mmCIF file with all atom_site columns, C-alpha atoms and ligand atoms in Angstrom:
data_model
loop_
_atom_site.group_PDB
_atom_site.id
_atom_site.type_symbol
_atom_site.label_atom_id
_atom_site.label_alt_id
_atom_site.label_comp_id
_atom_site.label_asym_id
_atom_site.label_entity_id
_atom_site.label_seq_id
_atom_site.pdbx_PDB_ins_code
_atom_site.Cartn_x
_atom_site.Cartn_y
_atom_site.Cartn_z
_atom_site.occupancy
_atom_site.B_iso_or_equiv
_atom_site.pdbx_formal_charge
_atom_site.auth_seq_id
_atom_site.auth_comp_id
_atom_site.auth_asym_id
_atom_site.auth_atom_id
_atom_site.pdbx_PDB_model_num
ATOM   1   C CA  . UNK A 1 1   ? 51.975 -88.704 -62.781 1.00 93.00 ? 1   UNK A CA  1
ATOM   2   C CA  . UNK A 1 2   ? 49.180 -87.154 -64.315 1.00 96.00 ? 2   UNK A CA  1
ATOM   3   C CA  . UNK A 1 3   ? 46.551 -84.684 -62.514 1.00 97.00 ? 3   UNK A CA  1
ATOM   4   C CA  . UNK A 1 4   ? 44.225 -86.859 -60.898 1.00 98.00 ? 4   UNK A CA  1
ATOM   5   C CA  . UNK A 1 5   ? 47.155 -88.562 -59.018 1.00 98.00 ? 5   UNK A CA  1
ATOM   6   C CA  . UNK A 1 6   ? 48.702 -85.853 -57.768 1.00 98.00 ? 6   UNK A CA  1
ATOM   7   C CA  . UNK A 1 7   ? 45.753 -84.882 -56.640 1.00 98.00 ? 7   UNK A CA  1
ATOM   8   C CA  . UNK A 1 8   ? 44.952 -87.939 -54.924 1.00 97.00 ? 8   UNK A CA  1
ATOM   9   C CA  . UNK A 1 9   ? 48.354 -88.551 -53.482 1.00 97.00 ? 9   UNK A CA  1
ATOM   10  C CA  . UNK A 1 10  ? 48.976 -84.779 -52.405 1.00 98.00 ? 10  UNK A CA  1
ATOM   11  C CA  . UNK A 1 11  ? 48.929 -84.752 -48.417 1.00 98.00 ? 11  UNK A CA  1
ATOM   12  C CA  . UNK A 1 12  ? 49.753 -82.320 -45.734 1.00 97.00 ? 12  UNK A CA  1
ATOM   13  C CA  . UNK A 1 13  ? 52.942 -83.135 -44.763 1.00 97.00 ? 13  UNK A CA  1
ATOM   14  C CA  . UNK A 1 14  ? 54.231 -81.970 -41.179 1.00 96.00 ? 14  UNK A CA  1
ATOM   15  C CA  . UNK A 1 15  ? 57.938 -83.055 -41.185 1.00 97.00 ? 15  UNK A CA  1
ATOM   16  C CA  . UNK A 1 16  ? 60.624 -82.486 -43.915 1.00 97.00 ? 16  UNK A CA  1
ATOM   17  C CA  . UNK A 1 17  ? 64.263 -83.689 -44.599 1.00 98.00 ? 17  UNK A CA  1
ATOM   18  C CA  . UNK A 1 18  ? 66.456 -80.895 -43.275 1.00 97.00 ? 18  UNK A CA  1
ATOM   19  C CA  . UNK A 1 19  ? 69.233 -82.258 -44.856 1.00 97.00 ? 19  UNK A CA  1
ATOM   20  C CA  . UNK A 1 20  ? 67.616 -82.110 -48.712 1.00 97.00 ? 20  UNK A CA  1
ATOM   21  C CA  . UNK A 1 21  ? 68.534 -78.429 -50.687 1.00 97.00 ? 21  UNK A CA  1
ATOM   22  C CA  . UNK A 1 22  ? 65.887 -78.539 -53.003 1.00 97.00 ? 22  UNK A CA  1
ATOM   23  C CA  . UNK A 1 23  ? 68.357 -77.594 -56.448 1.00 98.00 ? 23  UNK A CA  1
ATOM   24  C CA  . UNK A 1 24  ? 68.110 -74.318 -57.960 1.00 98.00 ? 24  UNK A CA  1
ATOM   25  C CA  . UNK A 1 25  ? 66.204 -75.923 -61.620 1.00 98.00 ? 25  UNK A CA  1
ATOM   26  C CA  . UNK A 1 26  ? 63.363 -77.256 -59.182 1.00 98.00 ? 26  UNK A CA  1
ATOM   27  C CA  . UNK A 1 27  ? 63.134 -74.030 -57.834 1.00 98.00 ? 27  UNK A CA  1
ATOM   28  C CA  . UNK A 1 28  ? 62.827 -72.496 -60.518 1.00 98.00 ? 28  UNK A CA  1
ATOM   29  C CA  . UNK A 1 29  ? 60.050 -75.186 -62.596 1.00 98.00 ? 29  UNK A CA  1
ATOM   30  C CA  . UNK A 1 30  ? 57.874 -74.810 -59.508 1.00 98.00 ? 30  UNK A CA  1
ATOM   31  C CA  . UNK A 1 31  ? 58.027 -71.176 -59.478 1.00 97.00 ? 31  UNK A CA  1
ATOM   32  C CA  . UNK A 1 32  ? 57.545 -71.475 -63.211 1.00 97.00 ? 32  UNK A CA  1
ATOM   33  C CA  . UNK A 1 33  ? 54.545 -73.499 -62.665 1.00 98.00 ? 33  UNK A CA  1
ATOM   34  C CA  . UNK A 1 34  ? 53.367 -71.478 -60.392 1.00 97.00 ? 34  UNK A CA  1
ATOM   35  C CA  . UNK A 1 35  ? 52.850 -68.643 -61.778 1.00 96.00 ? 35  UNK A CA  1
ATOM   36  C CA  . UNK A 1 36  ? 50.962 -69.765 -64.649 1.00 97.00 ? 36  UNK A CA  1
ATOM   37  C CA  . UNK A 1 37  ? 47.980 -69.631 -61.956 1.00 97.00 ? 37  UNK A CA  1
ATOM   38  C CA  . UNK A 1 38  ? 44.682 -67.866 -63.586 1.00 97.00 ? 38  UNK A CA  1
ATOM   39  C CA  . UNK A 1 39  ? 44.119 -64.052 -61.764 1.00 96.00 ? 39  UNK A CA  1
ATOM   40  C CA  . UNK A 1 40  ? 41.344 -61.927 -62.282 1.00 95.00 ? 40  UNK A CA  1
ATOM   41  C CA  . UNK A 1 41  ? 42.146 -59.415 -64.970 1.00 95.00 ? 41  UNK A CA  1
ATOM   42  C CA  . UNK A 1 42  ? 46.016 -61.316 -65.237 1.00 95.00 ? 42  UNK A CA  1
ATOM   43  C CA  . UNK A 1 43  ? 46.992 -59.219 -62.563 1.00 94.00 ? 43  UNK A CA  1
ATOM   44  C CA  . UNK A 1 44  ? 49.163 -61.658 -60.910 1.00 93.00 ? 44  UNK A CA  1
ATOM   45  C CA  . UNK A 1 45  ? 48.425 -60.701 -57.383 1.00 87.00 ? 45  UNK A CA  1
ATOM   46  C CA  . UNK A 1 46  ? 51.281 -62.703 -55.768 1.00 72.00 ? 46  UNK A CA  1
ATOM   47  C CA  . UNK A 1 47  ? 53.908 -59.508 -56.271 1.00 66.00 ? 47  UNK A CA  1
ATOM   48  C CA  . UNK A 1 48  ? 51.726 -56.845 -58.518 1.00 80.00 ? 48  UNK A CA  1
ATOM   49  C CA  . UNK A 1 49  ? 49.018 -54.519 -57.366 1.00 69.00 ? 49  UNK A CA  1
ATOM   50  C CA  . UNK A 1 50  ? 45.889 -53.749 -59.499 1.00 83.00 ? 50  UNK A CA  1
ATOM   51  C CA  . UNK A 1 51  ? 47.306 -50.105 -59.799 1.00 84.00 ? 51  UNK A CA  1
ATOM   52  C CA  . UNK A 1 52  ? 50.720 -50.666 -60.852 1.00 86.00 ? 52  UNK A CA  1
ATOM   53  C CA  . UNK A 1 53  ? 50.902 -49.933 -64.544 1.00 90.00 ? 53  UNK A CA  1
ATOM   54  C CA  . UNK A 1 54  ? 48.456 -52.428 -65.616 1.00 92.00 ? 54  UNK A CA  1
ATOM   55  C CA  . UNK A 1 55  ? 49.275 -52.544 -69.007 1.00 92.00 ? 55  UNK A CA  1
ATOM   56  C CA  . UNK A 1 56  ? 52.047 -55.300 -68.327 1.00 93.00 ? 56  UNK A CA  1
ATOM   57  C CA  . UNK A 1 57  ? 49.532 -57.739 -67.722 1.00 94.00 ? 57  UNK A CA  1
ATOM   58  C CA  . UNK A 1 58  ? 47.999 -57.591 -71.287 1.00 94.00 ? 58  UNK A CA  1
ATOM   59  C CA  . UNK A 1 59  ? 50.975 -56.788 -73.283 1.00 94.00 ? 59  UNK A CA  1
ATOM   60  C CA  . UNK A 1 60  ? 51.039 -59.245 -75.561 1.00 96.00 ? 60  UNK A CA  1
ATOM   61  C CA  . UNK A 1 61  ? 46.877 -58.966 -76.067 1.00 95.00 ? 61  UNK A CA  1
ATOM   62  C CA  . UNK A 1 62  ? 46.003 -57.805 -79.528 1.00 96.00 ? 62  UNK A CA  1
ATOM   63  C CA  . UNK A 1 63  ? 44.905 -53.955 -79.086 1.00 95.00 ? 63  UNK A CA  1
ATOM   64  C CA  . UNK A 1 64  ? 41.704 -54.188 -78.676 1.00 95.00 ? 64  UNK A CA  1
ATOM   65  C CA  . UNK A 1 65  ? 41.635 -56.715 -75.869 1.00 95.00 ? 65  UNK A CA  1
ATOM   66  C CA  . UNK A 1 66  ? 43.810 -54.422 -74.324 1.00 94.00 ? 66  UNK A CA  1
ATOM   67  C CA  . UNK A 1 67  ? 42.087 -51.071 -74.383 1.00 95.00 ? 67  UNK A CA  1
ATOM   68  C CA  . UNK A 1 68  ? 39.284 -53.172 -72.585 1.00 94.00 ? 68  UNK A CA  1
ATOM   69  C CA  . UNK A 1 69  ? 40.876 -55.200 -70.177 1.00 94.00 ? 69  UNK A CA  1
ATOM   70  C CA  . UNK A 1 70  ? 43.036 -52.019 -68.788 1.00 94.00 ? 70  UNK A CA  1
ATOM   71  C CA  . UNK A 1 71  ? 40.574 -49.665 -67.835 1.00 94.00 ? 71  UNK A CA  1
ATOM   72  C CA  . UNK A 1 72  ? 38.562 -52.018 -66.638 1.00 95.00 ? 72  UNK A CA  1
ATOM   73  C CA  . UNK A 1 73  ? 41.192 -53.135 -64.035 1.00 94.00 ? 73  UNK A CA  1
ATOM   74  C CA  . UNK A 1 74  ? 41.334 -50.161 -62.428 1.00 93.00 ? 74  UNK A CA  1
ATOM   75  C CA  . UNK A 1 75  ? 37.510 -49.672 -62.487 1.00 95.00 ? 75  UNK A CA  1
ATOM   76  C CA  . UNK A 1 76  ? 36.897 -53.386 -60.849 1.00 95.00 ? 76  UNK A CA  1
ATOM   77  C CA  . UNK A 1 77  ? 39.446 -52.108 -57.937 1.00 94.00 ? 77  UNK A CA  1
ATOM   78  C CA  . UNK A 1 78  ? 39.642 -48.654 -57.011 1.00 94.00 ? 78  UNK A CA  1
ATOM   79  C CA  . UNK A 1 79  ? 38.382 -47.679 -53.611 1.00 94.00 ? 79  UNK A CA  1
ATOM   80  C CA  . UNK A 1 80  ? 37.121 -51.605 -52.858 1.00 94.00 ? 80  UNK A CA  1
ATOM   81  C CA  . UNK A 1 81  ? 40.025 -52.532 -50.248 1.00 91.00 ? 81  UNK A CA  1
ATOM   82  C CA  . UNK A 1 82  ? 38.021 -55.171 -49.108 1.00 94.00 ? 82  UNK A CA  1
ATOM   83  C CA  . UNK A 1 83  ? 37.880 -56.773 -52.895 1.00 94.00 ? 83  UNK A CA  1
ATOM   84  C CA  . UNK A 1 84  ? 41.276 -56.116 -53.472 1.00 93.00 ? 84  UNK A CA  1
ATOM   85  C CA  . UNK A 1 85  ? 42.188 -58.207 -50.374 1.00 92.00 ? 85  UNK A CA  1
ATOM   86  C CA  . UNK A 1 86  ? 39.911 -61.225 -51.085 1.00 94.00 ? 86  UNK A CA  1
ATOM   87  C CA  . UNK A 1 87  ? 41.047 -61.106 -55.023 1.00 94.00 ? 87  UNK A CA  1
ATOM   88  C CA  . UNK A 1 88  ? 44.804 -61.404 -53.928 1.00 94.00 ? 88  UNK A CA  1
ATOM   89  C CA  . UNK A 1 89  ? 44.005 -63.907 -51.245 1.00 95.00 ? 89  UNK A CA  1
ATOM   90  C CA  . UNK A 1 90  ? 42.235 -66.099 -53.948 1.00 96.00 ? 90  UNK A CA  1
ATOM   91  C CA  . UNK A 1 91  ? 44.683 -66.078 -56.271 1.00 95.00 ? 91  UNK A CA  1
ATOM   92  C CA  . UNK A 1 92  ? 47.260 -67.307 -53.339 1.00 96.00 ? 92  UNK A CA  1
ATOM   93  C CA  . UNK A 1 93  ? 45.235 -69.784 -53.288 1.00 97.00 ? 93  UNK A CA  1
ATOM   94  C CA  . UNK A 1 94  ? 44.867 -70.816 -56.706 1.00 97.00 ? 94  UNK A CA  1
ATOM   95  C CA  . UNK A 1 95  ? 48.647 -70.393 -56.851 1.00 97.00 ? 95  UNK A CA  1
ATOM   96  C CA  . UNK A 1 96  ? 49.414 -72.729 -53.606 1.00 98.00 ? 96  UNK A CA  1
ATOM   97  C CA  . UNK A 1 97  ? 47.451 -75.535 -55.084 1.00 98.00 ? 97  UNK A CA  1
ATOM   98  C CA  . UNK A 1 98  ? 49.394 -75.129 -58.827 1.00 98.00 ? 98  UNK A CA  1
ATOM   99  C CA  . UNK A 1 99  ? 52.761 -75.142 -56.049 1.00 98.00 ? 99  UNK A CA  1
ATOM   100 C CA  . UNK A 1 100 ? 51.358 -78.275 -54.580 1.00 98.00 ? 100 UNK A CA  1
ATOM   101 C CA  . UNK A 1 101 ? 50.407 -80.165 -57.492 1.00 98.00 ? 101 UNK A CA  1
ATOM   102 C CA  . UNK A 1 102 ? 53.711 -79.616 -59.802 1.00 98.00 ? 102 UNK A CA  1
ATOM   103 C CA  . UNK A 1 103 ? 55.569 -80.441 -56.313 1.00 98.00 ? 103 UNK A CA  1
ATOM   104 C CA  . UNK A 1 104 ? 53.777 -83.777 -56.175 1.00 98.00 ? 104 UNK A CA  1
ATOM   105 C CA  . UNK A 1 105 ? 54.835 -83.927 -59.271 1.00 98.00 ? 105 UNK A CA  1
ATOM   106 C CA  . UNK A 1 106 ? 58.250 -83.608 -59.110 1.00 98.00 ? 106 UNK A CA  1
ATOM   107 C CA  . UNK A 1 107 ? 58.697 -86.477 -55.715 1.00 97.00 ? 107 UNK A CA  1
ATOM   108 C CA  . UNK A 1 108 ? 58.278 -83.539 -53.183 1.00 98.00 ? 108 UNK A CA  1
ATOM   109 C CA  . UNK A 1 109 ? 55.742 -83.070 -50.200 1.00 98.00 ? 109 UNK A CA  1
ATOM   110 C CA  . UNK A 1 110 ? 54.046 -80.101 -49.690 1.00 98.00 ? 110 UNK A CA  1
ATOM   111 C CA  . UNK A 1 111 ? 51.864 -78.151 -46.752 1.00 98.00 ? 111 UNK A CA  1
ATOM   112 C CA  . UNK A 1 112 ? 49.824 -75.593 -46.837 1.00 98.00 ? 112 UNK A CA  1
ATOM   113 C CA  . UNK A 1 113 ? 50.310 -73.254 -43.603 1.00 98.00 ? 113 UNK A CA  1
ATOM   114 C CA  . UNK A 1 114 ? 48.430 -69.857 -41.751 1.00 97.00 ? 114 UNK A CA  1
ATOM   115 C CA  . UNK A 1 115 ? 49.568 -70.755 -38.383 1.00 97.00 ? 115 UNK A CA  1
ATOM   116 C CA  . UNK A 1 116 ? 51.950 -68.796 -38.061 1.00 97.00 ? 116 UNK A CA  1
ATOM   117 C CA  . UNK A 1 117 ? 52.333 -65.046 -36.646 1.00 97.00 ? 117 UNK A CA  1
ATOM   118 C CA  . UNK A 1 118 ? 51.292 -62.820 -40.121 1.00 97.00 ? 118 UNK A CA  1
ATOM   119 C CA  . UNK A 1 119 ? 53.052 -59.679 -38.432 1.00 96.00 ? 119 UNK A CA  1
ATOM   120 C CA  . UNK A 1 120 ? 56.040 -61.099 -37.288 1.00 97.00 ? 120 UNK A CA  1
ATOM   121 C CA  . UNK A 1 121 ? 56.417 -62.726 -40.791 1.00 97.00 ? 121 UNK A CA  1
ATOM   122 C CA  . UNK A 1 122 ? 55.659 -59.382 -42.429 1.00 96.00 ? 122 UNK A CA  1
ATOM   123 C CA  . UNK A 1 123 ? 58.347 -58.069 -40.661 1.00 97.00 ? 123 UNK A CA  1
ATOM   124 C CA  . UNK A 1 124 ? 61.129 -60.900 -41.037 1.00 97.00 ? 124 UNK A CA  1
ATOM   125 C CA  . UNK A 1 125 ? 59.934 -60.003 -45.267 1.00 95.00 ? 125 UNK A CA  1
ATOM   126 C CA  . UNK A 1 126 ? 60.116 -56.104 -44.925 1.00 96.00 ? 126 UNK A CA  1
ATOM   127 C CA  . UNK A 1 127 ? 56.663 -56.343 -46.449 1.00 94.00 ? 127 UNK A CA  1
ATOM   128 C CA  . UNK A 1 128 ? 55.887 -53.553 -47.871 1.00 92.00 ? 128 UNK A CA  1
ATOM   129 C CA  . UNK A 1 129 ? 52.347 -51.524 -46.578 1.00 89.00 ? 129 UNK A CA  1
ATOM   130 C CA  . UNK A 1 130 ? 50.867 -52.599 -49.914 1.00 86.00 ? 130 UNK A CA  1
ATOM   131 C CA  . UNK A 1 131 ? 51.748 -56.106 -49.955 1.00 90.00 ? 131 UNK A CA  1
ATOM   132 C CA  . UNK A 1 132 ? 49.872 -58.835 -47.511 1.00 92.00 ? 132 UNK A CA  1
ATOM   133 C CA  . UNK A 1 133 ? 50.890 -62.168 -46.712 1.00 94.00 ? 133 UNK A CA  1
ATOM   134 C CA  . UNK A 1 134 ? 48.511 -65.025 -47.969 1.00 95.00 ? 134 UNK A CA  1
ATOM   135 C CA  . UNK A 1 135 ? 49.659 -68.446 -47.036 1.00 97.00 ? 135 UNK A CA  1
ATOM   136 C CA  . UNK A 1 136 ? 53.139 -70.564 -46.642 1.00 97.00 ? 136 UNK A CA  1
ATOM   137 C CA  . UNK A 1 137 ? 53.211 -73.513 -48.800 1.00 98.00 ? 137 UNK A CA  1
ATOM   138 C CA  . UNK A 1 138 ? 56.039 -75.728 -47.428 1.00 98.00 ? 138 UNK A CA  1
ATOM   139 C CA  . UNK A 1 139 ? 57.705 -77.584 -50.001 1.00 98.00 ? 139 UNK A CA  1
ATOM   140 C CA  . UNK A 1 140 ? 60.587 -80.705 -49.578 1.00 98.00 ? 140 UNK A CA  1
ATOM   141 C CA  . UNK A 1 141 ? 61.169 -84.272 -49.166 1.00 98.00 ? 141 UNK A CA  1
ATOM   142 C CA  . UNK A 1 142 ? 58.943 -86.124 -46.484 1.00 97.00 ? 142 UNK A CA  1
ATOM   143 C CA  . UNK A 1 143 ? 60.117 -87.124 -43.666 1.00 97.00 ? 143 UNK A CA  1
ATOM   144 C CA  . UNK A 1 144 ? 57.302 -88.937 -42.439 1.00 94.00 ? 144 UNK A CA  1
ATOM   145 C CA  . UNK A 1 145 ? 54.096 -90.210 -43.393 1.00 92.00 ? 145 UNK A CA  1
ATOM   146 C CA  . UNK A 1 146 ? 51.128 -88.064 -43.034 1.00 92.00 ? 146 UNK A CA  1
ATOM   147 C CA  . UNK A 1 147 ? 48.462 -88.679 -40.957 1.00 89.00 ? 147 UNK A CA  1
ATOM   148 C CA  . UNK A 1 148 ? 45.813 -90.903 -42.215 1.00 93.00 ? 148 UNK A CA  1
ATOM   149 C CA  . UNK A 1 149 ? 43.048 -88.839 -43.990 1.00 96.00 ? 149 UNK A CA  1
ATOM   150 C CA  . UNK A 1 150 ? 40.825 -86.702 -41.106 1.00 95.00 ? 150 UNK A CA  1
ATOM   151 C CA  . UNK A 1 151 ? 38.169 -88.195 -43.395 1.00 96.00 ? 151 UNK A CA  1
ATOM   152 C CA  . UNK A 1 152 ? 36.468 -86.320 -46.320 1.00 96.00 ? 152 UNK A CA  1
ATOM   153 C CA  . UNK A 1 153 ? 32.446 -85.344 -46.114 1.00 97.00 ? 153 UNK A CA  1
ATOM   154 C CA  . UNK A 1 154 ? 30.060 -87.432 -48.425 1.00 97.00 ? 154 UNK A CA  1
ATOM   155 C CA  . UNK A 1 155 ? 29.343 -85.366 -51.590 1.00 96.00 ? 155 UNK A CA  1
ATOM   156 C CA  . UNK A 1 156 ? 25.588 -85.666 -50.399 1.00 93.00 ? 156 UNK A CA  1
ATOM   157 C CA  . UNK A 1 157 ? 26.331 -82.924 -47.935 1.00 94.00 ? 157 UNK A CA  1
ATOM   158 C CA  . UNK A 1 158 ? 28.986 -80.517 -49.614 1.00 94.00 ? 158 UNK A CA  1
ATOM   159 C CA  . UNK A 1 159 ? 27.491 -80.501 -53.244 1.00 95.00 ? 159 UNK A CA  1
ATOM   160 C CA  . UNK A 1 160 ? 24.194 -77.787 -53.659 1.00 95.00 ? 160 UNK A CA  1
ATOM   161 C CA  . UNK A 1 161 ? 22.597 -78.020 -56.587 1.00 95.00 ? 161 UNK A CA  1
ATOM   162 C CA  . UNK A 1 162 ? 21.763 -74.719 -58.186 1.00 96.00 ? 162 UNK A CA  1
ATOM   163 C CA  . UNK A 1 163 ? 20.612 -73.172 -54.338 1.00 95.00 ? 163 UNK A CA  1
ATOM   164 C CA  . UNK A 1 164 ? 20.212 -74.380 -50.785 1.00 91.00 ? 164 UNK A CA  1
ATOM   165 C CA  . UNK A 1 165 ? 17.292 -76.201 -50.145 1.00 86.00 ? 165 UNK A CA  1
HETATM 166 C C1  . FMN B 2 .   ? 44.594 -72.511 -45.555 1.00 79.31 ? 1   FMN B C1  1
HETATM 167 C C2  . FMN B 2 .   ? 45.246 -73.693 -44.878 1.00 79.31 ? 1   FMN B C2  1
HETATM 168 C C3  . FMN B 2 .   ? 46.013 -73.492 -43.747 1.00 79.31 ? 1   FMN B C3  1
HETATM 169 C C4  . FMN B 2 .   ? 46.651 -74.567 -43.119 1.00 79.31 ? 1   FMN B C4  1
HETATM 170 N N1  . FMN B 2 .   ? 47.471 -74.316 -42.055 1.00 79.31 ? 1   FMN B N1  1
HETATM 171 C C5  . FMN B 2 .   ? 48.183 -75.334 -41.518 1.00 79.31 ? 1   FMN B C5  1
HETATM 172 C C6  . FMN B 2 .   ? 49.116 -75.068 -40.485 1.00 79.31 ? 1   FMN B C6  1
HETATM 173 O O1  . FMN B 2 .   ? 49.299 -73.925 -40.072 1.00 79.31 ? 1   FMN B O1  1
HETATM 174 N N2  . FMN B 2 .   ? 49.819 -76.109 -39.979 1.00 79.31 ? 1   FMN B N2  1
HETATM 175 C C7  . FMN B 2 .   ? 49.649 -77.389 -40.433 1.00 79.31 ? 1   FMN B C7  1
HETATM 176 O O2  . FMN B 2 .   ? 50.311 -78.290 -39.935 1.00 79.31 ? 1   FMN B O2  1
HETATM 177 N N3  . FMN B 2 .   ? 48.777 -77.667 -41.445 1.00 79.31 ? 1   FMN B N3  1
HETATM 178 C C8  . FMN B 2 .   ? 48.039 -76.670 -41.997 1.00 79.31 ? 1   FMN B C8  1
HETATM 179 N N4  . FMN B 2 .   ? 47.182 -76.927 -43.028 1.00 79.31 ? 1   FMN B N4  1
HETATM 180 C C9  . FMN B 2 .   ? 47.057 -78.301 -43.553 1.00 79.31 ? 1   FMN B C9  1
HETATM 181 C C10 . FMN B 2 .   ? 45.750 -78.963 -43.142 1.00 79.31 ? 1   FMN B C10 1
HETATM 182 O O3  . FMN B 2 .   ? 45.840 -79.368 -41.792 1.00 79.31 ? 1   FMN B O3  1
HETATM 183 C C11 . FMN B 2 .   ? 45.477 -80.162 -44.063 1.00 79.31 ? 1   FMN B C11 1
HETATM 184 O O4  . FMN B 2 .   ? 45.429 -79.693 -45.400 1.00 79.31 ? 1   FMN B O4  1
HETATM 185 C C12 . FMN B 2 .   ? 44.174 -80.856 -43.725 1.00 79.31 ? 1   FMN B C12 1
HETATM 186 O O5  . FMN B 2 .   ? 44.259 -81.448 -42.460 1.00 79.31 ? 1   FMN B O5  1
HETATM 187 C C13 . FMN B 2 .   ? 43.785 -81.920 -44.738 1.00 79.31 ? 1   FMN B C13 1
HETATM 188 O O6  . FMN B 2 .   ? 44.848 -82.829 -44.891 1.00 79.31 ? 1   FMN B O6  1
HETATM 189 P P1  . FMN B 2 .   ? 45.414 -83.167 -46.344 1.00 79.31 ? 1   FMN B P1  1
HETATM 190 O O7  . FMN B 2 .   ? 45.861 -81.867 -46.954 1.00 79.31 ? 1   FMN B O7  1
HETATM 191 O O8  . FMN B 2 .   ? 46.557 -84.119 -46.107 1.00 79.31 ? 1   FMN B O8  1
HETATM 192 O O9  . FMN B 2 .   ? 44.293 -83.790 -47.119 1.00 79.31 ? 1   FMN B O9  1
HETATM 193 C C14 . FMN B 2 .   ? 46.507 -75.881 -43.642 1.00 79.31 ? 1   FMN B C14 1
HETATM 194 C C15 . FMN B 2 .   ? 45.719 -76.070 -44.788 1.00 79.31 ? 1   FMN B C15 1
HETATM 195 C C16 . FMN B 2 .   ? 45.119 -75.007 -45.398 1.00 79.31 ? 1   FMN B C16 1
HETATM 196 C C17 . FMN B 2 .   ? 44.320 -75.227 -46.668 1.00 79.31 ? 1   FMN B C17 1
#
């Protein structure tokens, strides 16, 4: 399957096979996958904070890339909360879809989810204060067909060229 189809055959799914255990290698390719997901700076906002020794995240950078990328990390996110939120809750995003795609991929379904109760999840986790939930992506084998499509805009409407009108 190559990217186009996944895309193109990737729908919410709303019921799953309770009886399939998804086996420990698939796991562990999807989480593979995953995490492969571009961040801004590298920071890999699905477990790391912007402030947690950022070096990590550009070890393997020649020096020079380094000494810039670093500092300007913490720069970029100290004392904006609010663009610290909407960087990790991009990158959840960017990291559901990889999820998605490589389980299409690999015969599963997938859904993306938010209705849920954030708090009560947070809790069942033992988030911690500086973590924040993003999204669920369920992931298994279908167990029914999806809905047909809700039915996609025309590009007319959603594409802007350069500005509105
Ligand atoms: C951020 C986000 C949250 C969603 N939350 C739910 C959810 O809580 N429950 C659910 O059944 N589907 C949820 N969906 C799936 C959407 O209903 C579905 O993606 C949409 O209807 C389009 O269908 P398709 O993905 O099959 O093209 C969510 C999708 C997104 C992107």
């Amino acid at each position: 399957m190559n990217v186009s189809q996944a895309i193109e055959t990737r729908r919410a799914v709303k019921a799953f096979d309770p009886g399939h255990a998804m086996p420990e290698d698939d796991i562990r390719r999807l989480t593979q996958l995953a995490i492969l997901s571009p961040t801004a700076f590298n920071i890999q906002n699905w477990l790391l904070a912007w402030d947690r020794d950022p070096a990590r995240y550009w070890r393997n950078a020649p020096n020079e890339v380094r000494e810039f990328m670093v500092p300007a990390i913490g720069q970029y996110y100290k004392g904006r909360e609010a663009v610290q939120r909407d960087e990790a809750m991009r990158s959840c995003g960017m990291a559901a879809m990889t999820l998605m795609l490589a389980a299409q991929e690999m015969g599963y379904a997938s859904c993306p989810m938010d209705g849920f109760d954030f708090d009560a999840v947070g809790r069942l986790l033992n988030l911690p204060p500086d973590h924040t939930v993003g999204l669920f992506v369920a992931i298994g084998k279908p167990a029914r067909e999806p809905w047909p499509r809700g039915g996609q805009l025309a590009l007319n409407e959603v594409v802007i060229t350069d500005r509105f009108a």
